[in-house]
Short mmCIF file of C-alpha atoms and ligand atoms in Angstrom, two decimals:
data_model
loop_
_atom_site.label_atom_id
_atom_site.label_comp_id
_atom_site.label_asym_id
_atom_site.label_seq_id
_atom_site.Cartn_x
_atom_site.Cartn_y
_atom_site.Cartn_z
CA MET A 1 -42.72 -0.75 -18.74
CA ALA A 2 -39.69 -2.25 -17.05
CA MET A 3 -40.28 -0.14 -13.99
CA ALA A 4 -43.73 -1.65 -13.36
CA THR A 5 -42.36 -5.16 -12.85
CA SER A 6 -39.09 -4.35 -11.11
CA PRO A 7 -38.74 -5.90 -7.63
CA HIS A 8 -38.34 -2.43 -6.22
CA ASN A 9 -41.64 -1.40 -7.68
CA LEU A 10 -43.36 -4.54 -6.36
CA LEU A 11 -42.14 -3.69 -2.92
CA LEU A 12 -43.53 -0.20 -3.18
CA LYS A 13 -46.94 -1.43 -4.36
CA ASN A 14 -47.36 -4.23 -1.88
CA PRO A 15 -46.56 -3.35 1.70
CA ASN A 16 -46.68 -7.05 2.63
CA LEU A 17 -43.62 -7.60 0.52
CA THR A 18 -41.32 -5.61 2.73
CA PRO A 19 -38.72 -8.10 3.87
CA LEU A 20 -36.55 -5.29 5.14
CA LYS A 21 -39.07 -4.17 7.71
CA ASN A 22 -37.44 -4.37 11.13
CA SER A 23 -34.20 -5.45 9.53
CA ILE A 24 -30.91 -4.07 10.71
CA PHE A 25 -30.79 -2.06 7.50
CA ASN A 26 -33.52 0.25 8.77
CA ASN A 27 -31.20 2.34 10.87
CA PRO A 28 -29.65 5.56 9.66
CA ILE A 29 -25.92 5.39 9.08
CA THR A 30 -24.40 6.75 12.24
CA THR A 31 -20.73 6.38 12.83
CA THR A 32 -18.87 7.74 15.75
CA THR A 33 -15.20 7.20 16.01
CA THR A 34 -12.09 8.72 17.42
CA ASN A 35 -9.14 9.69 15.33
CA THR A 36 -6.06 8.16 16.90
CA ASN A 37 -3.77 10.93 15.74
CA THR A 38 -5.71 13.96 16.71
CA ASN A 39 -8.31 12.71 19.15
CA THR A 40 -10.89 14.52 17.07
CA ARG A 41 -14.27 12.90 17.25
CA PHE A 42 -15.98 12.35 13.98
CA ASN A 43 -19.72 12.11 13.89
CA LEU A 44 -20.87 11.05 10.48
CA THR A 45 -24.59 10.88 10.07
CA THR A 46 -26.40 10.63 6.79
CA LYS A 47 -30.01 11.64 6.96
CA PRO A 48 -32.62 9.33 5.43
CA ILE A 49 -33.28 10.49 1.88
CA SER A 50 -36.50 9.95 0.04
CA ILE A 51 -36.77 8.60 -3.47
CA LYS A 52 -39.68 8.80 -5.86
CA CYS A 53 -40.85 5.81 -7.83
CA ALA A 54 -41.92 6.86 -11.30
CA ALA A 55 -44.71 4.28 -11.49
CA THR A 56 -46.42 5.05 -8.19
CA SER A 57 -45.26 8.59 -7.32
CA GLN A 58 -44.94 7.28 -3.77
CA THR A 59 -42.24 8.58 -1.52
CA GLN A 60 -40.40 5.85 0.35
CA THR A 61 -37.62 5.70 2.86
CA PRO A 62 -34.90 3.74 1.11
CA ILE A 63 -32.91 0.84 2.43
CA GLN A 64 -30.44 2.22 4.85
CA ALA A 65 -27.15 0.97 6.08
CA PRO A 66 -26.80 -0.81 9.41
CA LEU A 67 -26.07 1.12 12.55
CA GLN A 68 -22.36 0.95 13.11
CA THR A 69 -20.57 2.25 16.08
CA GLN A 70 -16.82 2.16 16.17
CA SER A 71 -14.18 3.44 18.41
CA HIS A 72 -10.52 3.45 17.66
CA GLN A 73 -10.13 0.52 20.03
CA ASP A 74 -11.62 -1.53 17.20
CA ARG A 75 -8.61 -0.73 15.05
CA VAL A 76 -5.26 -2.39 15.38
CA PHE A 77 -1.87 -1.03 14.45
CA ASN A 78 -1.39 -2.93 11.24
CA PHE A 79 2.25 -3.38 10.24
CA ALA A 80 1.42 -5.38 7.10
CA ALA A 81 3.59 -4.94 4.02
CA GLY A 82 0.61 -4.57 1.70
CA PRO A 83 -2.28 -4.37 1.45
CA ALA A 84 -1.48 -2.08 4.30
CA THR A 85 -2.95 0.34 6.74
CA LEU A 86 -4.78 3.33 5.24
CA PRO A 87 -5.17 6.78 6.78
CA GLU A 88 -8.05 6.71 9.23
CA LYS A 89 -9.34 10.04 7.90
CA VAL A 90 -9.51 8.58 4.40
CA LEU A 91 -11.40 5.49 5.55
CA LEU A 92 -13.92 7.62 7.39
CA LYS A 93 -14.37 9.93 4.45
CA ALA A 94 -14.91 6.94 2.15
CA GLN A 95 -17.35 5.49 4.65
CA SER A 96 -19.35 8.70 4.76
CA GLU A 97 -19.51 8.76 0.95
CA LEU A 98 -19.94 5.06 0.36
CA TYR A 99 -23.70 5.00 0.06
CA ASN A 100 -24.28 8.23 -1.80
CA TRP A 101 -21.27 9.94 -3.31
CA ARG A 102 -21.63 13.71 -2.90
CA GLY A 103 -25.34 13.79 -3.65
CA SER A 104 -25.08 11.76 -6.85
CA GLY A 105 -27.52 9.23 -5.40
CA MET A 106 -25.08 6.38 -5.90
CA SER A 107 -21.92 4.85 -4.63
CA VAL A 108 -18.68 5.27 -6.53
CA MET A 109 -18.85 1.49 -6.98
CA GLU A 110 -22.04 1.87 -8.98
CA MET A 111 -21.01 4.71 -11.27
CA SER A 112 -20.36 4.43 -14.95
CA HIS A 113 -16.67 4.91 -15.53
CA ARG A 114 -17.65 7.20 -18.41
CA GLY A 115 -20.09 9.32 -16.40
CA LYS A 116 -19.24 12.87 -15.38
CA GLU A 117 -19.00 11.93 -11.71
CA PHE A 118 -16.29 9.33 -12.16
CA LEU A 119 -14.48 11.48 -14.72
CA SER A 120 -14.23 14.19 -12.09
CA ILE A 121 -12.83 11.63 -9.61
CA ILE A 122 -10.10 10.25 -11.88
CA GLN A 123 -9.13 13.69 -13.18
CA LYS A 124 -8.79 15.08 -9.66
CA ALA A 125 -6.77 12.03 -8.58
CA GLU A 126 -4.38 12.53 -11.48
CA SER A 127 -4.07 16.26 -10.94
CA ASP A 128 -3.41 15.84 -7.19
CA LEU A 129 -0.77 13.20 -7.88
CA ARG A 130 0.86 15.54 -10.40
CA THR A 131 0.94 18.25 -7.74
CA LEU A 132 2.34 15.91 -5.09
CA LEU A 133 5.20 14.64 -7.24
CA ASN A 134 5.55 17.76 -9.35
CA ILE A 135 5.03 15.73 -12.53
CA SER A 136 5.49 17.77 -15.69
CA ASP A 137 3.35 17.61 -18.83
CA ASP A 138 6.11 15.59 -20.49
CA TYR A 139 4.84 12.60 -18.54
CA SER A 140 1.65 10.55 -18.75
CA VAL A 141 0.07 9.26 -15.58
CA LEU A 142 -1.75 5.96 -16.05
CA PHE A 143 -4.07 4.17 -13.63
CA LEU A 144 -3.82 0.50 -14.56
CA GLN A 145 -4.57 -2.98 -13.22
CA GLY A 146 -2.65 -6.19 -12.76
CA GLY A 147 -0.32 -5.10 -9.99
CA ALA A 148 3.32 -4.18 -10.29
CA THR A 149 3.91 -7.78 -11.40
CA THR A 150 2.16 -7.06 -14.69
CA GLN A 151 4.53 -4.16 -15.23
CA PHE A 152 7.48 -6.56 -15.06
CA ALA A 153 6.26 -7.74 -18.50
CA ALA A 154 4.69 -4.52 -19.76
CA ILE A 155 7.91 -2.52 -19.36
CA PRO A 156 10.13 -4.53 -21.73
CA LEU A 157 7.17 -5.10 -24.06
CA ASN A 158 6.64 -1.34 -24.40
CA LEU A 159 10.15 0.02 -24.20
CA VAL A 160 12.39 -2.36 -26.15
CA ASN A 161 12.65 -4.98 -28.87
CA PRO A 162 13.12 -8.69 -28.08
CA ASN A 163 16.85 -8.57 -28.86
CA ASP A 164 17.61 -5.39 -26.95
CA THR A 165 19.91 -5.47 -23.95
CA VAL A 166 18.59 -4.02 -20.69
CA ASP A 167 20.37 -3.68 -17.32
CA PHE A 168 19.03 -4.73 -13.95
CA ILE A 169 20.36 -4.02 -10.47
CA VAL A 170 19.07 -6.79 -8.23
CA THR A 171 18.78 -5.64 -4.63
CA GLY A 172 16.12 -8.10 -3.49
CA SER A 173 13.31 -10.45 -4.45
CA TRP A 174 11.28 -7.87 -6.34
CA SER A 175 14.00 -6.68 -8.67
CA ASP A 176 14.89 -10.33 -9.20
CA LYS A 177 11.32 -11.12 -10.23
CA ALA A 178 11.30 -8.14 -12.58
CA PHE A 179 14.56 -9.38 -14.13
CA LYS A 180 13.19 -12.89 -14.65
CA GLU A 181 10.04 -11.66 -16.38
CA ALA A 182 12.06 -9.34 -18.62
CA GLN A 183 13.93 -12.41 -19.93
CA LYS A 184 10.82 -13.34 -21.90
CA TYR A 185 10.66 -10.07 -23.84
CA SER A 186 14.22 -8.73 -23.96
CA LYS A 187 17.83 -9.61 -23.17
CA PRO A 188 18.30 -8.44 -19.59
CA SER A 189 21.54 -8.73 -17.70
CA ILE A 190 22.15 -8.35 -13.99
CA ILE A 191 24.90 -5.78 -13.59
CA TRP A 192 24.91 -6.02 -9.81
CA SER A 193 23.31 -8.43 -7.35
CA GLY A 194 23.13 -8.28 -3.57
CA LYS A 195 22.13 -11.93 -3.30
CA SER A 196 25.41 -13.20 -1.83
CA GLU A 197 25.05 -10.64 0.97
CA LYS A 198 21.44 -11.58 1.57
CA TYR A 199 20.17 -8.41 -0.04
CA THR A 200 21.33 -5.98 2.64
CA LYS A 201 23.05 -3.43 0.37
CA ILE A 202 22.68 -1.03 -2.52
CA PRO A 203 25.74 -0.88 -4.80
CA SER A 204 28.00 2.10 -5.12
CA PHE A 205 27.07 3.70 -8.43
CA HIS A 206 30.70 4.34 -9.47
CA ASP A 207 31.47 0.63 -9.64
CA LEU A 208 28.49 -0.29 -11.79
CA GLU A 209 29.47 -1.82 -15.11
CA GLN A 210 26.58 -0.83 -17.29
CA ASN A 211 26.21 -2.32 -20.75
CA PRO A 212 26.98 0.44 -23.21
CA ASP A 213 24.01 -0.47 -25.39
CA ALA A 214 21.50 -1.16 -22.60
CA LYS A 215 18.16 0.46 -23.46
CA PHE A 216 17.25 1.08 -19.85
CA LEU A 217 18.43 0.50 -16.30
CA HIS A 218 15.88 -1.04 -13.96
CA ILE A 219 15.95 -0.65 -10.18
CA CYS A 220 13.59 -1.40 -7.32
CA ALA A 221 13.62 1.81 -5.30
CA ASN A 222 12.57 0.04 -2.11
CA GLU A 223 12.77 -3.69 -1.60
CA THR A 224 9.70 -4.46 0.48
CA ILE A 225 10.90 -7.84 1.73
CA HIS A 226 14.52 -7.00 2.53
CA GLY A 227 14.09 -3.40 3.63
CA VAL A 228 16.75 -1.76 1.44
CA GLU A 229 15.98 1.60 -0.10
CA TYR A 230 17.82 3.80 -2.59
CA LYS A 231 18.57 7.20 -1.07
CA ASP A 232 19.83 8.47 -4.42
CA TYR A 233 19.59 7.11 -7.95
CA PRO A 234 22.15 5.86 -10.46
CA SER A 235 22.47 7.57 -13.85
CA PRO A 236 22.00 5.12 -16.69
CA LYS A 237 24.41 5.39 -19.63
CA ASN A 238 21.58 6.20 -22.04
CA GLY A 239 19.59 8.27 -19.53
CA LEU A 240 16.63 5.91 -19.19
CA LEU A 241 16.02 4.88 -15.61
CA VAL A 242 13.05 2.65 -14.77
CA ALA A 243 12.00 2.22 -11.14
CA ASP A 244 9.63 0.01 -9.23
CA MET A 245 8.45 2.33 -6.44
CA SER A 246 5.65 0.11 -5.21
CA SER A 247 6.61 0.28 -1.57
CA ASN A 248 7.89 3.83 -1.22
CA PHE A 249 5.65 5.64 -3.67
CA CYS A 250 4.65 9.08 -2.36
CA SER A 251 6.60 8.54 0.85
CA LYS A 252 9.01 11.36 -0.02
CA PRO A 253 9.64 13.85 -2.81
CA VAL A 254 11.12 12.32 -5.97
CA ASP A 255 12.57 14.12 -8.95
CA VAL A 256 10.43 12.44 -11.60
CA SER A 257 12.46 14.03 -14.40
CA LYS A 258 15.32 11.63 -13.58
CA PHE A 259 13.17 8.68 -14.64
CA GLY A 260 11.84 7.37 -17.93
CA LEU A 261 9.24 5.34 -16.09
CA ILE A 262 8.09 4.91 -12.49
CA TYR A 263 5.58 2.27 -11.52
CA ALA A 264 3.89 1.34 -8.27
CA GLY A 265 1.14 -0.87 -6.95
CA ALA A 266 -1.14 1.29 -4.81
CA GLN A 267 -1.66 -1.07 -1.90
CA LYS A 268 1.18 0.07 0.32
CA ASN A 269 1.17 3.84 0.48
CA VAL A 270 -1.64 5.21 -1.64
CA GLY A 271 -4.72 3.03 -1.69
CA PRO A 272 -6.18 -0.44 -1.93
CA SER A 273 -4.84 -3.22 -4.13
CA GLY A 274 -6.14 -3.31 -7.68
CA VAL A 275 -4.65 -0.02 -8.89
CA THR A 276 -1.20 0.22 -10.44
CA ILE A 277 0.15 3.64 -11.26
CA VAL A 278 2.56 4.18 -14.15
CA ILE A 279 4.26 7.52 -14.71
CA ILE A 280 5.95 7.45 -18.10
CA LYS A 281 7.74 9.98 -20.24
CA LYS A 282 5.41 10.65 -23.17
CA ASP A 283 8.07 10.18 -25.85
CA LEU A 284 8.56 6.55 -24.74
CA ILE A 285 4.96 5.67 -25.55
CA GLY A 286 3.91 4.11 -28.84
CA ASN A 287 6.68 1.60 -29.56
CA ALA A 288 5.21 -1.59 -28.08
CA GLN A 289 6.29 -4.94 -29.47
CA GLU A 290 3.74 -6.48 -31.82
CA ILE A 291 2.86 -9.27 -29.45
CA THR A 292 1.94 -6.81 -26.68
CA PRO A 293 -1.58 -7.55 -25.39
CA VAL A 294 -3.83 -4.53 -25.74
CA MET A 295 -4.17 -4.26 -21.95
CA LEU A 296 -0.41 -3.90 -21.58
CA ASP A 297 0.05 -1.30 -24.29
CA TYR A 298 0.78 2.08 -22.71
CA LYS A 299 -0.35 3.91 -25.84
CA ILE A 300 -3.83 2.43 -25.59
CA HIS A 301 -4.14 3.57 -21.99
CA ALA A 302 -2.55 6.98 -22.55
CA ASP A 303 -4.77 7.70 -25.57
CA ASN A 304 -7.83 6.76 -23.54
CA ASN A 305 -6.90 8.56 -20.30
CA SER A 306 -6.81 5.22 -18.44
CA LEU A 307 -10.40 4.53 -19.53
CA TYR A 308 -9.83 2.12 -22.42
CA ASN A 309 -11.75 -0.53 -20.50
CA THR A 310 -13.41 -0.46 -17.09
CA PRO A 311 -10.76 0.74 -14.66
CA PRO A 312 -10.64 -0.15 -10.93
CA CYS A 313 -12.99 2.74 -10.19
CA TYR A 314 -13.32 2.40 -6.45
CA GLY A 315 -9.59 1.88 -5.99
CA ILE A 316 -8.84 5.01 -8.03
CA TYR A 317 -11.34 6.95 -5.91
CA MET A 318 -9.57 5.74 -2.76
CA CYS A 319 -6.17 6.73 -4.17
CA GLY A 320 -7.65 10.16 -4.89
CA LEU A 321 -8.69 10.51 -1.24
CA VAL A 322 -5.19 9.51 -0.13
CA PHE A 323 -3.59 12.06 -2.49
CA GLU A 324 -5.88 14.75 -1.07
CA ASP A 325 -4.87 13.74 2.43
CA LEU A 326 -1.16 13.87 1.56
CA LEU A 327 -1.61 17.37 0.14
CA ASP A 328 -3.51 18.40 3.28
CA GLN A 329 -0.54 17.23 5.33
CA GLY A 330 1.61 19.73 3.45
CA GLY A 331 2.83 17.51 0.61
CA LEU A 332 5.65 14.99 0.41
CA VAL A 333 8.28 17.13 2.13
CA GLU A 334 6.20 17.03 5.30
CA VAL A 335 5.29 13.39 4.78
CA GLU A 336 8.96 12.45 4.49
CA LYS A 337 9.76 14.26 7.76
CA LYS A 338 7.15 12.13 9.55
CA ASN A 339 8.42 8.95 7.92
CA LYS A 340 12.01 9.74 8.90
CA LYS A 341 10.99 10.33 12.49
CA LYS A 342 9.08 7.03 12.73
CA ALA A 343 11.91 5.05 11.13
CA GLU A 344 14.53 6.69 13.34
CA ILE A 345 12.67 5.75 16.52
CA LEU A 346 12.37 2.14 15.41
CA TYR A 347 15.93 1.70 14.14
CA ASN A 348 17.27 3.36 17.29
CA ALA A 349 15.35 0.89 19.42
CA ILE A 350 16.81 -2.01 17.41
CA ASP A 351 20.37 -0.68 17.45
CA GLY A 352 20.17 0.28 21.12
CA SER A 353 19.09 -3.17 22.28
CA ASN A 354 22.60 -4.56 22.81
CA GLY A 355 22.04 -7.10 20.10
CA PHE A 356 18.73 -8.39 21.45
CA TYR A 357 17.15 -7.10 18.20
CA ARG A 358 19.10 -6.89 14.95
CA CYS A 359 18.51 -5.30 11.60
CA PRO A 360 20.76 -6.84 8.96
CA VAL A 361 20.51 -3.96 6.47
CA GLU A 362 23.46 -1.61 5.99
CA LYS A 363 22.63 1.58 7.88
CA SER A 364 22.94 4.01 4.98
CA VAL A 365 20.31 2.21 2.89
CA ARG A 366 17.79 1.18 5.50
CA SER A 367 14.24 1.57 4.31
CA LEU A 368 11.96 4.19 5.83
CA MET A 369 9.04 1.96 4.95
CA ASN A 370 9.86 -1.68 5.71
CA VAL A 371 11.95 -2.47 8.77
CA PRO A 372 13.09 -6.10 8.97
CA PHE A 373 14.58 -7.29 12.24
CA THR A 374 15.42 -10.50 14.02
CA LEU A 375 15.77 -11.56 17.61
CA GLU A 376 19.14 -12.73 18.83
CA LYS A 377 17.27 -15.71 20.25
CA SER A 378 15.26 -16.64 17.21
CA GLU A 379 13.25 -19.19 19.18
CA LEU A 380 11.45 -16.25 20.80
CA GLU A 381 10.27 -14.70 17.55
CA ALA A 382 6.97 -16.57 17.39
CA GLU A 383 6.21 -15.45 20.90
CA PHE A 384 7.15 -11.86 20.13
CA ILE A 385 4.68 -11.85 17.26
CA LYS A 386 1.95 -13.52 19.33
CA GLU A 387 2.39 -11.17 22.29
CA ALA A 388 2.45 -8.12 20.04
CA ALA A 389 -0.82 -9.25 18.45
CA LYS A 390 -2.39 -9.43 21.91
CA GLU A 391 -1.47 -5.75 22.22
CA ASN A 392 -3.22 -4.99 18.92
CA MET A 393 -0.05 -4.78 16.85
CA VAL A 394 -0.48 -7.18 13.98
CA GLN A 395 1.26 -8.48 10.85
CA LEU A 396 4.77 -8.27 12.27
CA LYS A 397 5.95 -11.60 10.86
CA GLY A 398 8.76 -11.28 8.37
CA HIS A 399 8.29 -12.47 4.80
CA ARG A 400 8.37 -16.27 4.58
CA SER A 401 11.54 -16.11 2.47
CA VAL A 402 13.58 -14.25 5.13
CA GLY A 403 11.87 -15.03 8.46
CA GLY A 404 12.23 -12.85 11.55
CA MET A 405 10.02 -9.82 11.89
CA ARG A 406 9.16 -6.93 9.61
CA ALA A 407 7.39 -3.74 10.60
CA SER A 408 6.01 -1.89 7.62
CA ILE A 409 5.56 1.72 8.63
CA TYR A 410 4.11 3.33 5.56
CA ASN A 411 2.75 6.89 5.41
CA ALA A 412 -0.49 5.89 7.11
CA MET A 413 1.14 4.26 10.14
CA PRO A 414 0.74 6.85 12.89
CA LEU A 415 3.70 7.81 15.06
CA ALA A 416 1.70 6.39 17.97
CA GLY A 417 1.86 2.95 16.33
CA VAL A 418 5.66 3.03 16.13
CA GLU A 419 5.95 4.37 19.67
CA LYS A 420 3.75 1.58 20.93
CA LEU A 421 5.81 -1.02 19.08
CA VAL A 422 9.06 0.36 20.49
CA ALA A 423 7.65 0.38 24.04
CA PHE A 424 6.54 -3.22 23.54
CA MET A 425 9.97 -4.22 22.23
CA LYS A 426 11.68 -2.72 25.26
CA ASP A 427 9.24 -4.44 27.56
CA PHE A 428 9.68 -7.77 25.82
CA GLN A 429 13.43 -7.47 26.14
CA ALA A 430 13.28 -6.44 29.78
CA THR A 431 11.11 -9.40 30.74
CA THR A 432 13.22 -11.93 28.88
CA PHE A 433 16.12 -13.51 30.78
CA PHE A 434 18.42 -16.28 29.68
CA GLY A 435 16.38 -16.83 26.53
CA ILE A 436 13.22 -17.48 28.52
CA SER A 437 10.47 -14.97 28.03
CA ALA A 438 8.10 -13.68 30.65
CA THR A 439 5.12 -15.50 29.18
CA PHE A 440 7.01 -18.76 29.04
CA ARG A 441 8.15 -18.30 32.63
CA SER A 442 4.64 -17.52 33.79
CA SER A 443 3.30 -20.64 32.01
CA MET A 444 6.00 -22.70 33.73
CA THR A 445 5.05 -21.19 37.10
CA GLN A 446 1.42 -22.08 36.40
CA LEU A 447 2.43 -25.61 35.49
CA SER A 448 4.46 -26.07 38.63
CA LEU A 449 1.50 -24.78 40.69
CA TYR A 450 -0.77 -27.33 39.00
CA ALA A 451 1.81 -30.04 39.63
CA LYS A 452 2.06 -29.08 43.31
CA ALA A 453 -1.73 -29.07 43.65
CA LEU A 454 -1.88 -32.48 42.01
CA PHE A 455 0.84 -34.23 44.00
CA CYS A 456 0.76 -32.54 47.40
N1 LIG B 1 7.37 -4.71 -6.40
C1 LIG B 1 7.45 -4.47 -5.08
C2 LIG B 1 8.55 -3.61 -4.57
C3 LIG B 1 6.50 -5.03 -4.22
O1 LIG B 1 6.58 -4.80 -2.90
C4 LIG B 1 5.46 -5.82 -4.74
C5 LIG B 1 4.38 -6.41 -3.87
N2 LIG B 1 4.64 -6.65 -2.59
C6 LIG B 1 5.44 -6.06 -6.12
C7 LIG B 1 6.40 -5.47 -6.91
C8 LIG B 1 4.36 -6.89 -6.72
O2 LIG B 1 3.18 -6.17 -6.65
P1 LIG B 1 1.77 -6.78 -6.99
O3 LIG B 1 1.46 -7.80 -5.95
O4 LIG B 1 0.88 -5.60 -6.93
O5 LIG B 1 1.85 -7.37 -8.34
#
């Protein structure tokens, strides 16, 4: 019998073969941490559980997770553009369920994607997302892989024929990448580009010259690198609007019925990387080009409820926890209010700095999620980033293609994080005179003291 020779069974039979004795794994999982937002203390303790070995009928204490103690001092304010900060409540919930998901005796990472436990997870995630965005039954919700980048190819492959014209508005690097990939599978044309103005604007919709026969109009709802965000949406001539919402997905209410297709990588606002969500009008499914790989065919995924092959199970579970959290917060109307408040505080600090800090983006289209800014004296930017990191505010460097700084303040960035950043910015400005920062001045003072000690 397989059981009789399994390493686990050997361990149970021979007490000398217990390499885990006295190991750090012999402590119960005890986690104490403080929630930054609410100051609520969480005390998550899982009791040791006993398992029975069929071959020996012995009861054993299983391997247990290491003792971990955390406090919120261990956590930084992470302004990364993605993967990005996740809600602390969600992380703690996932931690408490990591080892044994709701009494199933296994982690979500170990579950069969076809088992009833995981089915309940993916179905709940979908239904909560439908509630959040008020998605009607006319739309399929797909949990896919390959990032939003894969969708740059999947969209033309599924929606049009190789000779079909499609329109692109290029407001930044991401819509430009989407346009370039679409060239392989369709005949895209750029009907507006913000490149000459360094991607700081969204066009006025009246002036758009859409191709009369364009099969869809593609936009990037929020350009993560440049920090420009649509506040309203253009109406395509044929009614089919396609939007990359990777970096503002679930950050505010969206009227899904205006779109033929919405897609988003999860790793900014709704979960870890590895999950891509596609919301597509059902009547657009089923017309993929013949060359479409099976993994890019929406019909395959829709017919199989996103379970055609092994999905990113743990990532989907995490997205589900985030959706639950967003609903607990009162839904996207409430979430948007918080995001507006955070963004307002930060933009006000930039605009009120007498030019010390600058945001190049036109005010009316500034992103609530990604805030790029520069220093008037660009030679101080590296120091700004270094000093901020010392204060536990990390990942503030702008994208390598644009430089400067960028603060990504997604849903999960607490107000306290933005307030701390703004206080730091004011302090940095106040201690910087004539282009020389406080730290530089103090290093120079130190140097001159050394020099005096050396030569006097
Ligand atoms: N679109 C936007 C708006 C993005 O921000 C990103 C990633 N930063 C992508 C597409 C590409 O996503 P992925 O890395 O998941 O392929």
